[in-house]
mmCIF file of C-alpha atoms in Angstrom:
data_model
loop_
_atom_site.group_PDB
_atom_site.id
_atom_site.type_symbol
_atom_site.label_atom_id
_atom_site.label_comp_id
_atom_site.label_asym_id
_atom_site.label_seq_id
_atom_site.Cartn_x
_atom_site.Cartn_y
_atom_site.Cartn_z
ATOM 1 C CA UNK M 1 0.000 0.000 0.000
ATOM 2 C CA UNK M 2 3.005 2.279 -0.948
ATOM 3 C CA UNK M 3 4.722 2.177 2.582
ATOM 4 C CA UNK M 4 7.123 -0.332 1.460
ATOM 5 C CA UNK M 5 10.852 1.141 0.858
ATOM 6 C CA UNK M 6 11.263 0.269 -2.415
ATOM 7 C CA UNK M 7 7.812 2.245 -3.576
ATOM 8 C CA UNK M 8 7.803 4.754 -5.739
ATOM 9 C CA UNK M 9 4.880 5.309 -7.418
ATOM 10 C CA UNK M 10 2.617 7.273 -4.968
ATOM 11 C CA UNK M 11 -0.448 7.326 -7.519
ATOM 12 C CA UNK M 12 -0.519 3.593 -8.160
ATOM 13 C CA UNK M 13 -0.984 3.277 -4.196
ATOM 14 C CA UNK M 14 -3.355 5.708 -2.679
ATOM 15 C CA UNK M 15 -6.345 4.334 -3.543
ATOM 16 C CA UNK M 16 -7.134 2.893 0.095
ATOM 17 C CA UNK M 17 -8.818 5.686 2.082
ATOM 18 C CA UNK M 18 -10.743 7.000 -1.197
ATOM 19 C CA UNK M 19 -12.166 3.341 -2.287
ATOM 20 C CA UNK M 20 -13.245 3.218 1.780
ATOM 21 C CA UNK M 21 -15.027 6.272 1.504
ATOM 22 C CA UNK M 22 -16.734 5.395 -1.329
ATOM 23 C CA UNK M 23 -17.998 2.082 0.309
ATOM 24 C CA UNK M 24 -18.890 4.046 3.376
ATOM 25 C CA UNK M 25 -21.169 6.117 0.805
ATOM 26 C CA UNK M 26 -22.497 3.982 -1.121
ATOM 27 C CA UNK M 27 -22.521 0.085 0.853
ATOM 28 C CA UNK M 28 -24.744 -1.136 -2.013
ATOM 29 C CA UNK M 29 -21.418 -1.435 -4.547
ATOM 30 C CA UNK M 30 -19.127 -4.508 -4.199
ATOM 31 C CA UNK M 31 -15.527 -2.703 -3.739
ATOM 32 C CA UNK M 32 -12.186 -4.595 -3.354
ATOM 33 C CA UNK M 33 -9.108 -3.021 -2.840
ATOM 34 C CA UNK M 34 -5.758 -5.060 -3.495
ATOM 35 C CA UNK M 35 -1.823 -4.095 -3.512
ATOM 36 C CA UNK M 36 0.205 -6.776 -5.369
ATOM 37 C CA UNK M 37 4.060 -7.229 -4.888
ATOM 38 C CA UNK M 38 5.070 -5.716 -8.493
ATOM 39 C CA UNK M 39 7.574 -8.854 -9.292
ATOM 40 C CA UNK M 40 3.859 -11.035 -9.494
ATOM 41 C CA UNK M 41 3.214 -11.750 -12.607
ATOM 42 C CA UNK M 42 0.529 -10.538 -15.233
ATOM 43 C CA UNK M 43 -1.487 -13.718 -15.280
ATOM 44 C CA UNK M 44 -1.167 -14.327 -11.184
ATOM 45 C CA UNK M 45 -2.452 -11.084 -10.777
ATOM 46 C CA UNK M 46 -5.702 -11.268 -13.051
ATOM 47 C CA UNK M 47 -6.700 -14.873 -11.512
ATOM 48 C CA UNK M 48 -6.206 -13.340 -8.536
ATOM 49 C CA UNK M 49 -8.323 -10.821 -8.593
ATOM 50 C CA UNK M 50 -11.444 -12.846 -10.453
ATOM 51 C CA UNK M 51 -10.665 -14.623 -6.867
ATOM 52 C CA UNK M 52 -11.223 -11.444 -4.439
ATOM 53 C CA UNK M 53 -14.581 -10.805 -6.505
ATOM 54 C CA UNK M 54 -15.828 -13.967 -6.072
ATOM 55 C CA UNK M 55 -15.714 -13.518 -2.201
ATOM 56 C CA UNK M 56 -19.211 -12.352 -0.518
ATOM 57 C CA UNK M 57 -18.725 -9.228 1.404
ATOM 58 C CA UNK M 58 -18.994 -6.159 0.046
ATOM 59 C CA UNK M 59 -15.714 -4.523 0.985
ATOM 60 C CA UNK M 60 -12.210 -5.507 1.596
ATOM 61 C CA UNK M 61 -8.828 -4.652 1.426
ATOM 62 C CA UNK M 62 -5.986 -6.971 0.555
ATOM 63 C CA UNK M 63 -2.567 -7.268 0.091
ATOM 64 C CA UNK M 64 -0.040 -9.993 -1.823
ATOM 65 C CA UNK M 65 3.260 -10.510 -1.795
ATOM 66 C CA UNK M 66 5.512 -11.679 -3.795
ATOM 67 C CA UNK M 67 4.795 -15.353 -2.929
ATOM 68 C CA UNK M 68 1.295 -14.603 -2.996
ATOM 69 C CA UNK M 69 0.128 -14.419 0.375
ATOM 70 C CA UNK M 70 -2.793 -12.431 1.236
ATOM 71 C CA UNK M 71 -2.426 -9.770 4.258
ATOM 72 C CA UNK M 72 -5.194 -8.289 5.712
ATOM 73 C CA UNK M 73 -3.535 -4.547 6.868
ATOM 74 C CA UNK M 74 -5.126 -4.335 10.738
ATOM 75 C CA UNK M 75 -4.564 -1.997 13.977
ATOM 76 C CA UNK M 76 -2.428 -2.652 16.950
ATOM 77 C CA UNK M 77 -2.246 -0.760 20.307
ATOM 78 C CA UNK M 78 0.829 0.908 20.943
ATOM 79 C CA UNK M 79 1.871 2.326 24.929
ATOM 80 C CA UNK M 80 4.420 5.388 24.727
ATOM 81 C CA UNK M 81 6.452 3.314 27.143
ATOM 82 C CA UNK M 82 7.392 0.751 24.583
ATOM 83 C CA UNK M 83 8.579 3.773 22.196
ATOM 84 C CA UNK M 84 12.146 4.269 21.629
ATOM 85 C CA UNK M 85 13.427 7.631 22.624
ATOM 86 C CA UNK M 86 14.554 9.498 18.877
ATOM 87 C CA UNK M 87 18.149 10.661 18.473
ATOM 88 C CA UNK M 88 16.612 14.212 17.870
ATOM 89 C CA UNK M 89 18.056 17.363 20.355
ATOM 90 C CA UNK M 90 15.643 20.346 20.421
ATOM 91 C CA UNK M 91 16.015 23.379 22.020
ATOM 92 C CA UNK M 92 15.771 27.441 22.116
ATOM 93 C CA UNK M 93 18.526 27.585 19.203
ATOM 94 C CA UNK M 94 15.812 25.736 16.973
ATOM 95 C CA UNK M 95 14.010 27.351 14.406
ATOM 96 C CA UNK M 96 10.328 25.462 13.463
ATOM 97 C CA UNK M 97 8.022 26.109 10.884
ATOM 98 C CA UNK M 98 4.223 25.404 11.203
ATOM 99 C CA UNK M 99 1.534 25.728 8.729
ATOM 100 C CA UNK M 100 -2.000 25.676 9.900
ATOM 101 C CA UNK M 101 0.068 26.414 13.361
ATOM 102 C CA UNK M 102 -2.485 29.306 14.737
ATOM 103 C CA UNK M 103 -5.559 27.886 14.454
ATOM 104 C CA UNK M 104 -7.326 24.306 15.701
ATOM 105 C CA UNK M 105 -5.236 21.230 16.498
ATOM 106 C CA UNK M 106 -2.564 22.474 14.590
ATOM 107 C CA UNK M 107 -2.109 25.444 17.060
ATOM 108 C CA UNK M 108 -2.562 22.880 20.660
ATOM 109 C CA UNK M 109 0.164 21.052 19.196
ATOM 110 C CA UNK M 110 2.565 24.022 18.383
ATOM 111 C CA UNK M 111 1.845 25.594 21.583
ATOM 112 C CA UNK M 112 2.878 22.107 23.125
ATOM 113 C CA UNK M 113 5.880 21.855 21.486
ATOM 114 C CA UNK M 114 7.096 25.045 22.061
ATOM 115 C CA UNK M 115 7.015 24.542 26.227
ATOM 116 C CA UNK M 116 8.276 21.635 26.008
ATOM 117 C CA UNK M 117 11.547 22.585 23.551
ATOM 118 C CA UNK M 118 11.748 26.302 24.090
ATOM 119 C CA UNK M 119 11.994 26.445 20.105
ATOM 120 C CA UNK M 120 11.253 29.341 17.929
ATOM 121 C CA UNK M 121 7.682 28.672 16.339
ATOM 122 C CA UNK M 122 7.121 30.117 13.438
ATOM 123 C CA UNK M 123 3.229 29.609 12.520
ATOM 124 C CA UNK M 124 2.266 29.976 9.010
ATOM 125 C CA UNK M 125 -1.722 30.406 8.002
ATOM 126 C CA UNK M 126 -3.574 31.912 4.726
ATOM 127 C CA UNK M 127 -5.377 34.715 6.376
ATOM 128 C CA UNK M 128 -3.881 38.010 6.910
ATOM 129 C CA UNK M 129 -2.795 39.299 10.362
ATOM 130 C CA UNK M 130 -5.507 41.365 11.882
ATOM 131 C CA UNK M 131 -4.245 44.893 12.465
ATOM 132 C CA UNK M 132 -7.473 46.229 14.506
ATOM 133 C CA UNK M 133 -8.365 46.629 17.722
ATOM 134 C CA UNK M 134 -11.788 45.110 17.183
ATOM 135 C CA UNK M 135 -9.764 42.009 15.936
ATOM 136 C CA UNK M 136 -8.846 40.475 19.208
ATOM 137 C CA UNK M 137 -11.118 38.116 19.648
ATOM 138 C CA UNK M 138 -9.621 36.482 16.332
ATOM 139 C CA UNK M 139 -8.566 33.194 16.472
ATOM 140 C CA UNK M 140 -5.086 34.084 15.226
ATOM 141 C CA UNK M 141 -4.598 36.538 17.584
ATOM 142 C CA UNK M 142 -5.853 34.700 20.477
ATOM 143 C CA UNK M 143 -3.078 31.738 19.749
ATOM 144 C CA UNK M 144 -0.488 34.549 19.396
ATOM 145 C CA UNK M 145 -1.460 36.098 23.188
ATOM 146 C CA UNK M 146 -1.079 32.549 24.017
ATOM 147 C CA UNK M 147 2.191 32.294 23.554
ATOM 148 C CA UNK M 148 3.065 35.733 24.490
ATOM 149 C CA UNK M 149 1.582 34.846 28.287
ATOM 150 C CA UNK M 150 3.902 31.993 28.619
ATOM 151 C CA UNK M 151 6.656 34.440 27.494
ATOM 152 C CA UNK M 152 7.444 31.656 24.281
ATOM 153 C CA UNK M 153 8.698 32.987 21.109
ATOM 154 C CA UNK M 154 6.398 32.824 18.065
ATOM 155 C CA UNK M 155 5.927 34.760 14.726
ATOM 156 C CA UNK M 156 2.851 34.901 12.575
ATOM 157 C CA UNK M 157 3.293 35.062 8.645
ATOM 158 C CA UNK M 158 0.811 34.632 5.692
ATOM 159 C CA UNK M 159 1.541 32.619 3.169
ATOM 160 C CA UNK M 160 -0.377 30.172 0.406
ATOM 161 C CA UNK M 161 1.598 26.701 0.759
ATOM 162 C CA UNK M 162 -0.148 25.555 -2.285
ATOM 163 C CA UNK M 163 2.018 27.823 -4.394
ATOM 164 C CA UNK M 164 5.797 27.005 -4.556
ATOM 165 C CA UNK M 165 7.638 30.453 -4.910
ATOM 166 C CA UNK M 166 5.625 32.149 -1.798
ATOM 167 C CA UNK M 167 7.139 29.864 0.020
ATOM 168 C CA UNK M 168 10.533 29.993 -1.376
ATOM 169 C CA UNK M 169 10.398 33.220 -0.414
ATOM 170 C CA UNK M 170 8.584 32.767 3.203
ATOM 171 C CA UNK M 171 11.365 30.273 4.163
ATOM 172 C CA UNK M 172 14.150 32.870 2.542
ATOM 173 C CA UNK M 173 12.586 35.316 5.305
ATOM 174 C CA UNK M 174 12.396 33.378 7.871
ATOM 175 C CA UNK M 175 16.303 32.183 7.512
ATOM 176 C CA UNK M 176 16.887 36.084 7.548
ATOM 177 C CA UNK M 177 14.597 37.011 10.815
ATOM 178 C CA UNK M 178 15.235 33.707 12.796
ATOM 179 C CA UNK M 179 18.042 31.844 11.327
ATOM 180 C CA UNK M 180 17.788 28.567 9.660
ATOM 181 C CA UNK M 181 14.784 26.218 9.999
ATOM 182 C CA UNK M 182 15.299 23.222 11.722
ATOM 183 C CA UNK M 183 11.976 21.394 12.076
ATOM 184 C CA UNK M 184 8.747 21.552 10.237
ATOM 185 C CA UNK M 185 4.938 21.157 11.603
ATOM 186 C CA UNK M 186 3.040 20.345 8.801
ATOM 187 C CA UNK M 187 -0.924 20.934 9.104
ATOM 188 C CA UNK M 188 -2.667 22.710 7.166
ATOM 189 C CA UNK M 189 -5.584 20.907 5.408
ATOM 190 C CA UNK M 190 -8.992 21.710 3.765
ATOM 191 C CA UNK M 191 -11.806 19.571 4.698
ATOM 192 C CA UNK M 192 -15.236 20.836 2.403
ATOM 193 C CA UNK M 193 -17.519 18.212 3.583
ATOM 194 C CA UNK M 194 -19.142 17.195 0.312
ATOM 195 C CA UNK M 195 -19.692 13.601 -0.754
ATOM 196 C CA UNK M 196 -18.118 12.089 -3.727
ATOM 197 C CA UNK M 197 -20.673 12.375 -6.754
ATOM 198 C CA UNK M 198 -21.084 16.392 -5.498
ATOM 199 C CA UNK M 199 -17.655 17.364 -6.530
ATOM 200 C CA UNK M 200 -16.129 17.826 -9.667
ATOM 201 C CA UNK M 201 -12.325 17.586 -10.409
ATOM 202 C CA UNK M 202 -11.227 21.066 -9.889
ATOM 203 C CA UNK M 203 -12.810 21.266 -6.256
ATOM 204 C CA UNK M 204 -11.061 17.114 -5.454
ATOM 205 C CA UNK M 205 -7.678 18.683 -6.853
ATOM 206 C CA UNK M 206 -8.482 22.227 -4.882
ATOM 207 C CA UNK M 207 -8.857 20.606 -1.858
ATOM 208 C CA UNK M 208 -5.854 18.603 -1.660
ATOM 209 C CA UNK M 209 -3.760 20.947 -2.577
ATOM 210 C CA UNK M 210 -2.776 22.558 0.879
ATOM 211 C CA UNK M 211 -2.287 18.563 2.684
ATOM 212 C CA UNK M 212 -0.620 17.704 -0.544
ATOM 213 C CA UNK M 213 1.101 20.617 -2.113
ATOM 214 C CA UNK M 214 1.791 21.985 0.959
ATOM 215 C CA UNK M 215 4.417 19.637 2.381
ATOM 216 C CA UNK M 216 5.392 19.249 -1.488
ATOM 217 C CA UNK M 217 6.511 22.737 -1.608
ATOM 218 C CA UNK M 218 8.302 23.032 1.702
ATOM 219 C CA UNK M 219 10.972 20.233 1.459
ATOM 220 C CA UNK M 220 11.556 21.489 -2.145
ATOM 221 C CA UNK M 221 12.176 24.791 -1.035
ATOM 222 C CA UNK M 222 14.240 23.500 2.148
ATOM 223 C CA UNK M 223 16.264 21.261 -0.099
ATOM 224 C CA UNK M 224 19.440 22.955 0.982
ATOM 225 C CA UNK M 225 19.074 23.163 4.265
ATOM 226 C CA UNK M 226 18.258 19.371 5.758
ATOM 227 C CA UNK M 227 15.825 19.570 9.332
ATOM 228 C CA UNK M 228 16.090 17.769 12.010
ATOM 229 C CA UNK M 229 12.363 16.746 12.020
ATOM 230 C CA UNK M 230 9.516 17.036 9.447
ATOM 231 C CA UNK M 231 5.767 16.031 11.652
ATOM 232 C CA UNK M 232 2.723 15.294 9.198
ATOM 233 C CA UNK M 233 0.042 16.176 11.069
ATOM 234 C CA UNK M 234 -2.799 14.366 9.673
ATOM 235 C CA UNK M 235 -6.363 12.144 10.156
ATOM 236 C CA UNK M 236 -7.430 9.225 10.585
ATOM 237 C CA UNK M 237 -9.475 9.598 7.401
ATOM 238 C CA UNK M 238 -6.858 9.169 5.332
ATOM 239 C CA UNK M 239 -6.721 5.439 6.876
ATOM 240 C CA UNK M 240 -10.610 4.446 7.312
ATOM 241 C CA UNK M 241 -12.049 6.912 4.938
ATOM 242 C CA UNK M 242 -15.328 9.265 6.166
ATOM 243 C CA UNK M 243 -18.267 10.216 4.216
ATOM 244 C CA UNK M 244 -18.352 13.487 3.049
ATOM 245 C CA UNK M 245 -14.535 13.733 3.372
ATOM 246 C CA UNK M 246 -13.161 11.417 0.620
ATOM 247 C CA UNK M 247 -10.529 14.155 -0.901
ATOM 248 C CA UNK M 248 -9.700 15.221 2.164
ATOM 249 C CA UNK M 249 -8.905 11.510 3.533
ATOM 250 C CA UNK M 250 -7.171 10.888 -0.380
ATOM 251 C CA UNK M 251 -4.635 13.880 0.919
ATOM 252 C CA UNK M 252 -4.148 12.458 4.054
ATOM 253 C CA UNK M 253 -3.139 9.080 2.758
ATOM 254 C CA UNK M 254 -0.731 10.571 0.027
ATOM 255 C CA UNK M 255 0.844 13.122 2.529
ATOM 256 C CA UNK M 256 1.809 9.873 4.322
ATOM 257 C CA UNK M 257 2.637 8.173 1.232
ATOM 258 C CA UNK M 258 4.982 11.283 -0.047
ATOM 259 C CA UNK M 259 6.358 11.630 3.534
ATOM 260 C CA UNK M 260 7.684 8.043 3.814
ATOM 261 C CA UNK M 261 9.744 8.509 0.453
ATOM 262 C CA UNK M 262 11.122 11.836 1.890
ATOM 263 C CA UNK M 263 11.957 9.980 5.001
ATOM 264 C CA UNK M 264 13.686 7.240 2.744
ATOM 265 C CA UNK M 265 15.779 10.018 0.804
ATOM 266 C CA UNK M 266 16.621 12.011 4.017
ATOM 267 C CA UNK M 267 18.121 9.668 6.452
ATOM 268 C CA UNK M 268 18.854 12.526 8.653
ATOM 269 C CA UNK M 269 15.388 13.353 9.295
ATOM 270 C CA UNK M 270 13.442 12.264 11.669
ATOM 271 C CA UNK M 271 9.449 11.890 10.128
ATOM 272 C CA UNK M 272 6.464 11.413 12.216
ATOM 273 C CA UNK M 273 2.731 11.265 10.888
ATOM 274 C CA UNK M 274 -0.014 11.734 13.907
ATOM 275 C CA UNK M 275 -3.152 10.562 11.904
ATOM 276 C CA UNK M 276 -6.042 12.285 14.599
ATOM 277 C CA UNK M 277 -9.300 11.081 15.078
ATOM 278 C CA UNK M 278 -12.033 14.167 16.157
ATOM 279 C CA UNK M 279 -11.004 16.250 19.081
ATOM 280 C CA UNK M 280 -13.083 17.796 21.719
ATOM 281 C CA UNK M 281 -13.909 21.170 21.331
ATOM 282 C CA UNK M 282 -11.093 22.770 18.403
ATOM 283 C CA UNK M 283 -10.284 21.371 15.111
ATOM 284 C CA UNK M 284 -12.349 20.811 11.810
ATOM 285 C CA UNK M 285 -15.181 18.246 13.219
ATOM 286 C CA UNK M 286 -15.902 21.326 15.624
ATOM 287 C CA UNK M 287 -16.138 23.980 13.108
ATOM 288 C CA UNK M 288 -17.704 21.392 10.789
ATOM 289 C CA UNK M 289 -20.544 20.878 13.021
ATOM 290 C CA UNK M 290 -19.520 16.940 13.425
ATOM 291 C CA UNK M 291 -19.617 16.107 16.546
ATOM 292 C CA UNK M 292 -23.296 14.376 17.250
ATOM 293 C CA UNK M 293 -22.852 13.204 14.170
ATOM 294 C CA UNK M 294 -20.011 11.002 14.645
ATOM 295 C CA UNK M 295 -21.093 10.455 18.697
ATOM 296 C CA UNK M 296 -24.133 8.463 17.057
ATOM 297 C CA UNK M 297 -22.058 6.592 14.617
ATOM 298 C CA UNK M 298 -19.872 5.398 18.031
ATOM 299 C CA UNK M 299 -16.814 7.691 17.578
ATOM 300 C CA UNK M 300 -15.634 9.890 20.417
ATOM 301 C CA UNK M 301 -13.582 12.858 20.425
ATOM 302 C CA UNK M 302 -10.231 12.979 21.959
ATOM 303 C CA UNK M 303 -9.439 15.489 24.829
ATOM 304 C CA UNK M 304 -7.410 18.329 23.653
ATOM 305 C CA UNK M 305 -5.131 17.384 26.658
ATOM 306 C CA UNK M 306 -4.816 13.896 25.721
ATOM 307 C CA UNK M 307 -4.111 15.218 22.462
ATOM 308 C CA UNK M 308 -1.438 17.373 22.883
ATOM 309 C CA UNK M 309 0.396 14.665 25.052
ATOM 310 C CA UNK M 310 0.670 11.635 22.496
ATOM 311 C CA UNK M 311 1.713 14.765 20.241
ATOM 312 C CA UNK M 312 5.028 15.257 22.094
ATOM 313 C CA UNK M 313 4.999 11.325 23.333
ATOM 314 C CA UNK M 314 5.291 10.763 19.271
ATOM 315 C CA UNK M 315 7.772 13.687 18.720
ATOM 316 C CA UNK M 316 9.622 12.376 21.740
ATOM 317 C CA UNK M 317 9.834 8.714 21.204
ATOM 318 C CA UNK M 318 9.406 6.025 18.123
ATOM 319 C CA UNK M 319 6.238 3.951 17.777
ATOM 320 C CA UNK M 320 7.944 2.181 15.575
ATOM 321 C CA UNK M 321 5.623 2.818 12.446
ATOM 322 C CA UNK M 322 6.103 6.243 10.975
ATOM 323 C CA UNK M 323 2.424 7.110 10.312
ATOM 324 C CA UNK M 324 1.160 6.026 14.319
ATOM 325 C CA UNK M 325 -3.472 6.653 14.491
ATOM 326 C CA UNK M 326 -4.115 8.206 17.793
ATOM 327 C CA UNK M 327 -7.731 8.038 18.211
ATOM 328 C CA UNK M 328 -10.226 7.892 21.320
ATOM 329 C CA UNK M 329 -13.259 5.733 20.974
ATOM 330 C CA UNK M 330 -14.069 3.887 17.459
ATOM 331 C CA UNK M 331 -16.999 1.852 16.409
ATOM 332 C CA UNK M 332 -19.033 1.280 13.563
ATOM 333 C CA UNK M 333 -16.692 1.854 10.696
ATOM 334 C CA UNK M 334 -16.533 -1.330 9.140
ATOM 335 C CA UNK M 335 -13.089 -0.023 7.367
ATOM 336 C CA UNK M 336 -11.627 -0.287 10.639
ATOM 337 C CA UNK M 337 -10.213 -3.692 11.109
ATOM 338 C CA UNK M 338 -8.922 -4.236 14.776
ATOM 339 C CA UNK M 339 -6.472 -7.006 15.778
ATOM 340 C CA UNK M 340 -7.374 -10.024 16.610
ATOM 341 C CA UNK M 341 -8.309 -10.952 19.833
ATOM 342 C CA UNK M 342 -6.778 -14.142 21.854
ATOM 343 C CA UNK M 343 -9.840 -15.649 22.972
ATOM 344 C CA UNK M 344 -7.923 -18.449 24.775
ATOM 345 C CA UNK M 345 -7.045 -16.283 27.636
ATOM 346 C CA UNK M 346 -10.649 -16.633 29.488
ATOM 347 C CA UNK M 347 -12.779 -15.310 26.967
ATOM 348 C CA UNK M 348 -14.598 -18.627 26.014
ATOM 349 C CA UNK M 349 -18.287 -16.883 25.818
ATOM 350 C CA UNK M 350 -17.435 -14.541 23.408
ATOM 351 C CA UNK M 351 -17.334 -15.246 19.541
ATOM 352 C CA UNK M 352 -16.087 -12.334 18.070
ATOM 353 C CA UNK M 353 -14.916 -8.443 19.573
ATOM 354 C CA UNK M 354 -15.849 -6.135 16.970
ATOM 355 C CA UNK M 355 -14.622 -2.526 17.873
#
């Protein structure tokens, strides 16, 4: 599914989160996804896939490798104890750049980050930097007093990611003002809400672009400089898919994609995807109006505390995956495939743990 090292095809393998949503959307179509090994051959692969038709559910995702074993991808629990602490040093002297970093989850996490390091946060949105007086109750300039209170050093500049020489010439101003960037907080996103057959092209391709695009244009533009640390910060979405947000999770799932090849080509780096669920009271599902919504469909919101924690527990320490789902309560997704259970240890009663 494209997270193997030797991948390099991103649009042959990002079909996963898309193909979900569309099930979730419409659960009357029979929809199979499957990633072969590329040394299969021709043949092999066409038999096999008459094979994955022939099965009666109506969705499933499946891999093969090259001996043609089937592997169904699933979800394991991880504890922050078990991580392994990252060869990473941040401090005061560090220089980190954060799009979507003044508003929503984006912004918690920043904020976060900078206690806990000291670093020089440089947050990068679209809109313009209210000037009036009237303005302070702006979200922007609320995260900005934030930061001032705690006496942490932060900068506010505008800039559209989605277009490549802006931010060549952000990051050539920030090298002047701060010094050279060390780190990068990647989250801005653009979540519209609409289901697959309302949108055209143009609005798909519009609203990947900042996800996408975004991160795109940054390492390009920071090719001479290598960073320390580059942190996707994206959703779960791009994993189980959502209706109403099947660009949005397609972004997700090829900002993870793109990621692990710039992690492959930049040994030096240290890259971390946090794929959120909902939180509690900030972020998209909030402004989105989401909430009840997905409380009746048996997914909870995390805590913003909780969420800023496994943040810095992932910035902190290896999960040992690079893209690691930090969620709260999930249910009734039937994209979401949880481990196992080892019903020898007592559980004798009980046939099958769903969620």
């Amino acid at each position: 599914f494209g997270e193997d090292d030797n991948a390099t095809n991103i649009e042959s393998c990002c079909a996963r989160s898309f193909a979900s949503t569309l099930h979730l959307e419409r659960p009357d179509l029979r929809i199979r996804v499957v990633d072969f090994d590329q040394n299969i051959p021709a043949d092999a692969v066409s038999k096999t896939i008459v094979e994955e038709l022939q099965t009666p559910v109506l969705f499933s995702i499946a891999g093969y490798d090259k001996n043609l074993t089937r592997r169904v991808p699933t979800f394991h629990n991880t504890q922050p104890i078990s991580y392994k602490k990252r060869n990473i040093q941040l401090s005061s002297k560090d220089v980190v750049l954060v799009t979507g970093g003044a508003k929503g989850i984006t912004a918690e996490c920043a904020l976060e980050f900078a206690r806990k390091t000291k670093a020089q946060m440089v947050l990068v949105g679209r809109s313009e930097l209210p000037t009036q007086a009237k303005d302070q109750d702006n979200e922007i300039i609320r995260t900005l007093n934030r930061f001032k209170e705690e006496k942490l050093k932060c900068q506010y500049y505008s800039c559209d990611v989605t277009n490549f020489e802006a931010v060549r010439q952000l990051i050539s101003k920030i090298e002047q003002s701060h010094g050279k960037i060390t780190a990068v907080i990647h989250g801005a996103g653009l979540n519209t809400l609409k289901r697959l057959k309302q949108t055209n092209p143009e609005s798909a391709y519009q609203e990947a672009l900042p996800k996408v695009m975004g991160a795109i244009n940054i390492c390009k533009a920071l090719e001479h400089n290598p960073i320390k640390l580059f942190v996707g910060i994206t959703s779960v979405i791009g994993v189980t898919g959502m209706e109403g947000s099947g660009w949005y999770g397609l972004a997700n799932e090829v900002l993870n994609l793109f990621l692990h090849q710039f992690k492959e080509e930049h040994k030096e780096t240290e890259v971390v995807t946090v794929a959120y669920s909902v939180w509690d009271e900030i972020g998209m599902g909030t402004k989105l109006g989401s909430l009840d919504w997905l409380l009746q469909k048996g997914i909870s919101p995390i805590p913003v505390a909780e969420g800023v924690k496994r943040f810095m527990q992932l910035i902190e320490g290896d999960s040992g995956s690079q893209q690691t789902i930090v969620v709260a309560r999930i249910a009734g997704i039937d994209t979401w495939r949880s481990p196992q259970t080892n019903f020898r240890n007592g559980l004798r009663f009980i046939e099958d743990i769903k969620y």
